[in-house]
Short mmCIF file of C-alpha atoms and ligand atoms in Angstrom, two decimals:
data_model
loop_
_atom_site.label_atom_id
_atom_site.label_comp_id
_atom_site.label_asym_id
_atom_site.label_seq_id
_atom_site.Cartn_x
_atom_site.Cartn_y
_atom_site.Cartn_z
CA UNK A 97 10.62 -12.00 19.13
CA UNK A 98 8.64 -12.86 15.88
CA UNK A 99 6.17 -15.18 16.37
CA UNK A 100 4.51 -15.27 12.79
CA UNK A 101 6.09 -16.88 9.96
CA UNK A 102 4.94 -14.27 7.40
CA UNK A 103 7.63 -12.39 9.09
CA UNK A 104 10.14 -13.36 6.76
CA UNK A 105 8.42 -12.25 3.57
CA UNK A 106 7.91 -8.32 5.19
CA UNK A 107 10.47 -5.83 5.22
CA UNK A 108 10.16 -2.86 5.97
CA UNK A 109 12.35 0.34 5.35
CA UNK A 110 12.34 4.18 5.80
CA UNK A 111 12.28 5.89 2.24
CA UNK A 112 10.90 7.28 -0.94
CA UNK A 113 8.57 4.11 -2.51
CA UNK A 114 9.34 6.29 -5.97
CA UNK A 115 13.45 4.76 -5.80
CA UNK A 116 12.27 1.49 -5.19
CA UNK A 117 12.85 -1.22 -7.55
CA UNK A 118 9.92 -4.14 -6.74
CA UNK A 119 7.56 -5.62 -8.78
CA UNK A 120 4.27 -3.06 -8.17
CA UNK A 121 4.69 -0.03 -5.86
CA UNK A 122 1.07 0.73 -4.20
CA UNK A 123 -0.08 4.37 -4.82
CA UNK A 124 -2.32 5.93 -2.17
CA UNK A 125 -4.59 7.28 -4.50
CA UNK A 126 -8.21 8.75 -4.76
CA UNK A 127 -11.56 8.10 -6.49
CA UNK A 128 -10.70 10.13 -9.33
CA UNK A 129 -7.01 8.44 -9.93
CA UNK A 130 -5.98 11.60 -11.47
CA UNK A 131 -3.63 12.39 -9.05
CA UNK A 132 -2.75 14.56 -6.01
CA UNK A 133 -0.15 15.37 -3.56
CA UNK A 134 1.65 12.78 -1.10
CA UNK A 135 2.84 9.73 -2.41
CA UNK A 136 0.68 10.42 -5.37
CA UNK A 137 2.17 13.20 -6.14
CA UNK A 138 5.47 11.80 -6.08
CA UNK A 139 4.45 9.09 -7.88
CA UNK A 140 3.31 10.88 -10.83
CA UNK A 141 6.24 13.06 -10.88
CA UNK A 142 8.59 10.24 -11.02
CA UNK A 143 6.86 8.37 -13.51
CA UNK A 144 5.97 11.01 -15.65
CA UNK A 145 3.01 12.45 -18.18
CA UNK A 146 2.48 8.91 -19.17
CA UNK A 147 1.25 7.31 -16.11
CA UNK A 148 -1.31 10.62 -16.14
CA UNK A 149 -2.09 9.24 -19.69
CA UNK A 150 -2.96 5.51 -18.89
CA UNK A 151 -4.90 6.90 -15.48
CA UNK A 152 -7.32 9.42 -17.42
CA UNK A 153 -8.68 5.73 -19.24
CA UNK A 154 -9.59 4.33 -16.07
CA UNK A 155 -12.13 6.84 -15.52
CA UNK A 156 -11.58 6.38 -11.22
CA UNK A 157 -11.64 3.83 -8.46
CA UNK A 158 -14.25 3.59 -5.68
CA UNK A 159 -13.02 3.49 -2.25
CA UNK A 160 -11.23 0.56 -0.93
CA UNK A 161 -10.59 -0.92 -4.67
CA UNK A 162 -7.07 -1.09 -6.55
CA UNK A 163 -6.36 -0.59 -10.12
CA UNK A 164 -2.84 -1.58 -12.06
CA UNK A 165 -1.08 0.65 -14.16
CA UNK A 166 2.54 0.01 -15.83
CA UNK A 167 5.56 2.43 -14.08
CA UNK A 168 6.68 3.93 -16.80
CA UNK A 169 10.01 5.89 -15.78
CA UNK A 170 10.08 4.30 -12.53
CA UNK A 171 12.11 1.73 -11.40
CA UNK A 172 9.24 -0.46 -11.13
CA UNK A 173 7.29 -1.44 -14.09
CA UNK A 174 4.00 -1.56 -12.42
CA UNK A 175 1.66 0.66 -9.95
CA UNK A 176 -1.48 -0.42 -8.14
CA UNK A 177 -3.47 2.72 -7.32
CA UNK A 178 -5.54 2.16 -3.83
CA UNK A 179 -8.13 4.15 -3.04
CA UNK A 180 -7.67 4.99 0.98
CA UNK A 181 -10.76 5.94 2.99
CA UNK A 182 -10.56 9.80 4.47
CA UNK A 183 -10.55 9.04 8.29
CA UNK A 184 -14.02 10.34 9.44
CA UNK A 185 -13.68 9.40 13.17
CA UNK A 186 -13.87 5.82 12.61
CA UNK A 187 -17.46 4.89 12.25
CA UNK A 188 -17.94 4.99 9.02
CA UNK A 189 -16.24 1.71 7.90
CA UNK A 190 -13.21 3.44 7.07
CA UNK A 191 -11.27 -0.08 9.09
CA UNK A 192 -12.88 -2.22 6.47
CA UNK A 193 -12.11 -0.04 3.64
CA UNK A 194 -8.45 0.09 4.90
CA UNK A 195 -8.10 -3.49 5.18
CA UNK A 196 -10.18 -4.00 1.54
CA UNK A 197 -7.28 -1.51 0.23
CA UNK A 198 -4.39 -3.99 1.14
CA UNK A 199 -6.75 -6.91 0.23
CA UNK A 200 -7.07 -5.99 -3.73
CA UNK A 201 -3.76 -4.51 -4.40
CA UNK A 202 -2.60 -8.14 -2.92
CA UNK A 203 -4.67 -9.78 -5.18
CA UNK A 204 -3.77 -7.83 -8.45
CA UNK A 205 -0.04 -8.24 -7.30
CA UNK A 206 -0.80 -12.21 -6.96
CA UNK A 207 -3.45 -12.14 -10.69
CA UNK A 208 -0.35 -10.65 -12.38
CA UNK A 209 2.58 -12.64 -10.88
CA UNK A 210 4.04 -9.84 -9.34
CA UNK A 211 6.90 -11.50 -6.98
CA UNK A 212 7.68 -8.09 -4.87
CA UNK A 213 5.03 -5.38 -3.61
CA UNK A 214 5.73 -2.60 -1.87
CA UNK A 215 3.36 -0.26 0.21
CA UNK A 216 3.24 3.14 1.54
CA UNK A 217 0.85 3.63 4.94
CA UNK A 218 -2.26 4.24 2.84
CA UNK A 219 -4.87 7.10 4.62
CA UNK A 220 -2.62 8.33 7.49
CA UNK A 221 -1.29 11.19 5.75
CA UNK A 222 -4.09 13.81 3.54
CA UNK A 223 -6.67 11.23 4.57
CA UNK A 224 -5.88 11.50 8.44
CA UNK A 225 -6.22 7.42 9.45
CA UNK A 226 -4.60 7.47 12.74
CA UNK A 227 -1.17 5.50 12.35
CA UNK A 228 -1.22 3.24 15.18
CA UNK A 229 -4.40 1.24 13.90
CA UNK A 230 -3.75 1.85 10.31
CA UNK A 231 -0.34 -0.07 10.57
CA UNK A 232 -2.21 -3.09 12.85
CA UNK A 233 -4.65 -3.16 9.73
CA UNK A 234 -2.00 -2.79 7.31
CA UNK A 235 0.12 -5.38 9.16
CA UNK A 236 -2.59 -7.77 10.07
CA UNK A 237 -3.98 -7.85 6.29
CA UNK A 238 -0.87 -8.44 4.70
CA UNK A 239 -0.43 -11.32 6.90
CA UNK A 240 -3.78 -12.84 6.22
CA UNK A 241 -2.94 -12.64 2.53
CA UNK A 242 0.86 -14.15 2.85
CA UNK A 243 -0.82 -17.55 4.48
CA UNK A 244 -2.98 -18.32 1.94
CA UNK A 245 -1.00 -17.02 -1.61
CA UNK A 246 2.93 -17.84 -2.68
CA UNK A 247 2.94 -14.61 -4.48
CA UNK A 248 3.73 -12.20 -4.02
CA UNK A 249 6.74 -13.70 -2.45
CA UNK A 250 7.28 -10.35 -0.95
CA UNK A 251 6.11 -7.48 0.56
CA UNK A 252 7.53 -4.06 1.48
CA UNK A 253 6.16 -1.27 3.64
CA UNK A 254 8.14 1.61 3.13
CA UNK A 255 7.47 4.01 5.29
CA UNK A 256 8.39 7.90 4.73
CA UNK A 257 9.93 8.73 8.29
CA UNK A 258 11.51 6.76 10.47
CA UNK A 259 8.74 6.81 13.26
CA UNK A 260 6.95 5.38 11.21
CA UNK A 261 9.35 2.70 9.95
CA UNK A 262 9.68 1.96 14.19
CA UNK A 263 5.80 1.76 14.60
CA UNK A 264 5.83 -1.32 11.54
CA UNK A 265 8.86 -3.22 13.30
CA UNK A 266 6.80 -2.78 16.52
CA UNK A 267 4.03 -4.46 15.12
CA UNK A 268 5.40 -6.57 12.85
CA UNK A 269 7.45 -8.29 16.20
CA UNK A 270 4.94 -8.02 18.95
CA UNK A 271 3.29 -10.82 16.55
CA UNK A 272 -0.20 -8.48 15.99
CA UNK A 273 -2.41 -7.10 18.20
CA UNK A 274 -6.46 -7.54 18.66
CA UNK A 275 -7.79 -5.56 16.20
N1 AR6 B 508 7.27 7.53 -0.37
C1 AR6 B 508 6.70 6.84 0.63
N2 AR6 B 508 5.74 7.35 1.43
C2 AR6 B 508 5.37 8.62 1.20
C3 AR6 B 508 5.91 9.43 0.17
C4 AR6 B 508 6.91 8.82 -0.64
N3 AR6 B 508 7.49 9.48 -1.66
N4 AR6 B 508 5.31 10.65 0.21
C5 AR6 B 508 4.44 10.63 1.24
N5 AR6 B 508 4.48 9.42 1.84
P1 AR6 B 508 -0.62 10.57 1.61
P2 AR6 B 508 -3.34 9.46 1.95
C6 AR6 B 508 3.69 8.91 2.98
O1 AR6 B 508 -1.06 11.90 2.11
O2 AR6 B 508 -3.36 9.84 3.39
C7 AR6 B 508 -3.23 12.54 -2.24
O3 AR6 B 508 -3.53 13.87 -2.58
C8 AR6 B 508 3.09 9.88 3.95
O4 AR6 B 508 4.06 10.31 4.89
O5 AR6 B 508 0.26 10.53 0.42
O6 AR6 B 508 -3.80 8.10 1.57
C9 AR6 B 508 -4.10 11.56 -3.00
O7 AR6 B 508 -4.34 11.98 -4.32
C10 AR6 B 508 2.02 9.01 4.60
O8 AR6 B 508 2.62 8.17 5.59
O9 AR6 B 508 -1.91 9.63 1.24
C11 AR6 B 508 -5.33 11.52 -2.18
O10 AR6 B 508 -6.19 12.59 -2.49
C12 AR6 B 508 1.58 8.08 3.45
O11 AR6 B 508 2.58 8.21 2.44
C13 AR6 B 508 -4.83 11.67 -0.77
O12 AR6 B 508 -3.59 12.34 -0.88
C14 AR6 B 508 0.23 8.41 2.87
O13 AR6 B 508 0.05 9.82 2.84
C15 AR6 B 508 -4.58 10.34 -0.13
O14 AR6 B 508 -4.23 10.53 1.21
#
C-alpha cells in the first residue's frame, strides 16, 4: 500500500525514454556532454546531428549538475543532460552526487515550466551504481522535490527492463526506505 502522496504524480514504465512524449526526457550523460553509449547513445541517435550541435556549445557539465537542451527529432522538445557519478565503491560521495543529479534536472524542469519529466536510472548501467540504492535515491529525491514544487506535475522513471521497472514499484509502494 502507498503511503506517500507523491505517489500519484510517479509512474513508472518499462521502455525506450527515446519514444516518450513528456515535457524533458533526462539523459544520463557525462562531463564532456558529447555523448556516449546507453541512453546517451540512444538519445543522440534519435534526436539527431543537431542535439550534437547545441551540446558542443555547452563546453561539459561537472558531475552531479544538469544542463537543458531542446529535443530536436524527438518526441519531446526538451533534454536535461545529468551528469551521473561512476560508482567507485561508494565512498566517494557518489550518493550525494546521485541525489544532486535528480535535484537539478528537477529544478530546470520546474525554472522552465516543464509539466512532465521523465528519467532513466542514472549511473547503474556504464557507471556501475548498484540498482537497489540508486532507485531508493532516485525515488527518495524525486519525492523530496514533488512536496515542495507544483511542477513538474509529473514524473516518469522509465526503466529499460522490466526488473528494473519491478525494483521502482517496490520502492515506490513500500513508502521509502532509510537511506
Ligand atoms: N531508454 C531507457 N533507459 C535506457 C536506454 C533507453 N533507450 N538505454 C539504456 N538505458 P547508461 P550511466 C538504461 O549506461 O550508467 C554513456 O556512455 C540502462 O539499462 O546509459 O549513467 C554516457 O555517455 C541503465 O538502466 O548510463 C556516460 O559516459 C540506465 O539507462 C555513461 O554511459 C543508465 O545506463 C553514463 O553511464
Amino acid at each position: 500500500m502507498s503511503s506517500d502522496p507523491t505517489n500519484d504524480r510517479i509512474r513508472v514504465v518499462q521502455g525506450d525514454i527515446t519514444s516518450l512524449a513528456v515535457g524533458a526526457i533526462v539523459n544520463a550523460a557525462n562531463e564532456t556532454l558529447l555523448g556516449g553509449g546507453g541512453v546517451d547513445g540512444a538519445i543522440h541517435k534519435a534526436a539527431g546531428p543537431k542535439l550534437m550541435e547545441e551540446c558542443r556549445t555547452l563546453e561539459g557539465c561537472p558531475t552531479g549538475q544538469a544542463r537543458i537542451t531542446g529535443g530536436y527529432d524527438l518526441p519531446a522538445p526538451h533534454v536535461i543532460h545529468a551528469v551521473g557519478p561512476r560508482y567507485q565503491g561508494g565512498s566517494s560521495g557518489e550518493a550525494a552526487l546521485l541525489r544532486s543529479c535528480y535535484l537539478e534536472s528537477l529544478t530546470l524542469a520546474n525554472q522552465h515550466g516543464i509539466e512532465t519529466l521523465a528519467f532513466p536510472c542514472i549511473s547503474t548501467g556504464i557507471f556501475g551504481y548498484p540498482k537497489d540504492e540508486a532507485c531508493a535515491i532516485a525515488i527518495d529525491a524525486v519525492r523530496i522535490f514533488l512536496r515542495a514544487h507544483e511542477l513538474p506535475r509529473e514524473v516518469t522513471f522509465c526503466c529499460f527492463d522490466e526488473d528494473e521497472a519491478k525494483r521502482y514499484r517496490a520502492e515506490l509502494d513500500s513508502g521509502g526506505i532509510e537511506l
